[in-house]
Structures are given as structure tokens and as C-alpha cells.
């Protein structure tokens, strides 16, 4: 690891490494700010509610509240924030308005003084220079050298092997969706456009399964979902969350909690900040460790974490009612929090884990959201207190793998773009970095992408986050977690023996052990067993169950 940080380099090269690191940090910050400012700047305002035909009542209410906060009482406002943009693209009948919003989203940081293209290109060049200074062929080889994948070649082969298995079903799904649009519009020559995908997906889901995702929202009041995550942690791991007013916070939306570990007799703390604040918070959801837990020292410290998101906000008339996707996202980030909380390592270096292992705990927790035994703990109607009706739950589960190949291909596409940018991209051969990304993404998209589609300038994961040459980690971790969850399916969703082994083998060690050995120890496999994607492909309906 010392060599990876340049300890064996000349003084001149060490100095250059420091310059590169400083500049990369500056560029990351600028990339992020450009997206924040661009997102904040755009909004669509209307005084005519018929412009928003198709949008469910809860989202109309949110649009009215957006307008009020923007200084336009009596109007309706749509923004590019996920809780506004997502429903708009899914339900708005007006295709021209969906296109307008889609284009605005693509151009957030692709035009004028906030164009992130030059920043992305400079970052790629600096990363490549850094890799060469450290004797690697490219930045992706540098990043994967200490990961489970071991090389960029292996990571790309992993992605491409999955693509080969998923692509045929993805093509069928795309053809079905295009033909469905043609049938509804009575236009046999029309094509499917990117701003059509979510809209016709939802209509097809309703027709095929008689299932409307919005019918689940009343059962997912934010406070109840959060309590459900806490109950999950208590039943499996002996953790008890208790809200406290003793900790200072930065906003009235922020909740603070003490976490009591009743098994190990320790105390931790966390901040939970899950509602959007345009211009202040970046999009998405994430978890940070502010202060790690340090044991076995005179100056032992308690873990303090931050759990952040951009979920559907409450309005004056309705509490915060989450979509099912937001519920799984909450559990995903909660998995990261638990991983940090349980780390039993004092040395800083060993508190991390390889990037293609880091999503295992988070993606694993998403599985419980699909289980009736888990949903019965917290999913109740915010007005009546009733549980999700059996018929609605059955429809939700029946529709679980609807267009799953399309979702997998989307994730695989991002991973391939990321790896190719960090191994093959040459600005001399293709000066338009967005075109380079778009040409790759087209293969993974159900619809042809327009020239203004800008996959690079909004790719915060790899240009303003920690996923450079590492986006493949999401799919890598999916393979691991699908196998891991099978242990709970077999032995019981709340089996404390399996949970104890999960903590001991996966959560606690950090990087003190080889991650493949950790995983195989939990699974009861041979130490060098390679991860098998079969469980993932069966779960997603790509392969038949045996």
C-alpha cells in the first residue's frame, strides 16, 4: 500500500502526485456544485392544472407546495429533484412536457459556464497520469489492483459475461414496450423515446399485473418505515435506536439517535437527514462515518454516522409517504450504516473494505423489503392503521421481476462506461466525451438516445464520488448479496445465528481479512470459491429456478 501512495518515487514525482490529488479534489467539488446549481436553477411552472394531467393527487399536492416555496402560490411547480422528476416522467400524459423535463435533466451541467465535460476530461487525464506515475497501465488497473476483481480486465469481463446472459431478455422487454406504445397510440411506426420509458412501463405494469405502485404509498409513512428499519436491527442484531435531542444538528429536518448495542454493551450515534433541500444537498442517498468506533484504547470513541437522502417530503396536508423504491433505498443506506457501526477495527486503513465488497451489506438489506414477515412490522396505512392487503401484496410480488433485465442492463451500462473511460477513452480520437458515453449507453438503452443526452456530465458517482473505475461494484455486490440472502431464506429471515455470523464474517473484519475468504466463510464455501451469479440471475427471472 505504501507503493500505491508513491513512497518509492522521487521527490519530484511525489510532489506531482500531491498536485494531482489537490487538483482532483478541486475538480470533484466543482463538478458537484455545477450539478447542484443546475438542478436548483430549472423548474417548470404552470397555472393550469390540466398541464399536469395524469399526475397522482399526492404529487399534485407536492407540486403546489413547490410553487408556494418558490414564491408562486396558486401555481404548480415541477423540479428536477428526484421526488418531483421521477413521478412526472412516470405519470404525466403530456409527452412534450416529459421531453422538456428529460432534456432539462440532461442539460443540467452540459451547457454554458456550468459544463462539466471539460472537468470530466481533465479528471480522466490526471487519473491516468497518476496511474502511470505509480507504474500501472491505467487508472482502472490501479483502482482494481487491491479489489476482489484484481484487474480492470477481470472487472470488464465480469460485466460483459452478465451482459451476454441478460441482453437477449432485455431486447425482448424493449420490443414489448415499443410495441405496447404503438398499440396504445395506434401508430405502428412510432418509436420509443427515452422520456416514454417510465410512462409506458407503468401503463404496461398496470395492464399486465393490475398493479399500481402508487397504491403502496399510504402504507409507507416515513416515520413508520424508519421504525421498521430500527425494528429490523433490533430483531436481528440486538440494536435499539432511541431519538435524542442532546446532539446539535444543522437543520430542523435532521433527526438524531442514540444506538444501544444490547449484545456488545456499546453506544453509537447517528444523524438522519432524508428530505431534499434544493441547492444545498446533492441528489441521491448516501451514508457517511463522521467518527469511527475505536475500541481497546484509553481514548475509545463512539461511532457517529450520517444517513442522508432526498425522499418525498411531507406537505401541509399529508405526511411523508414514500414510494416502494424509496423504502428499499432507505434500507440500502441503513445497511451501510450498520456496516460502519459494527466494524471492529482500530487502525484507519483496515476500517475500509474493497470497493467491490462495500455494497454487499447495503444491497443485502434491500431483500427484506420484499418479505411479508418484514413488511408486517411497519407497513400500515397512515390513516387506518391497516396492513397492506393480501391481494395488493401478491400483485406487488408477482410484478417484482417486471422488466428486471432492463434494470440490470442499465446498471451494467454504467459500469461498462466507467471502466472504458478509465481504460480506453482517448480525447484525441473522440473529443466529445458525452458522445463517447452516449454511444456506449445506446446499446444498454431501450430507446435511442438523442444528441443532447449527456451521460458523463451528470455521472457524479465517478466524477464527484468514490466510484471511479468502481461502478461495476454494484453488480459485483449484487452477485454476492443474492447468494448471502439465500442463507436467511433457508434458515429464517430473523435467524439470530445467521445474523451473528453475518456480523462476525462480513461486518466486523473490515480489511483485516481477504474479502473472498470472509464471504466464503459466511456461506460455508471453500475459501477460494469464486462468486456465482446464478442466484442473482434466478432471483431476477433471467434464469429459471431449479
Coordinates of N, CA and C in Angstrom, one line a residue, residues 269 280 321 520 523 534:
X269 N -24.1 6.7 17.7 CA -25.0 7.8 17.4 C -25.1 8.0 15.9
X280 N -28.7 22.9 -1.7 CA -27.9 22.6 -0.5 C -27.3 21.1 -0.5
X321 N -45.0 10.3 2.5 CA -45.4 8.9 2.1 C -44.4 8.5 1.1
X520 N -16.9 -16.4 1.7 CA -17.0 -17.9 1.7 C -17.1 -18.5 3.1
X523 N -20.7 -18.1 3.9 CA -21.6 -19.0 3.1 C -21.3 -20.5 3.4
X534 N -25.4 -17.1 -10.4 CA -26.6 -17.9 -10.7 C -27.8 -17.4 -9.8

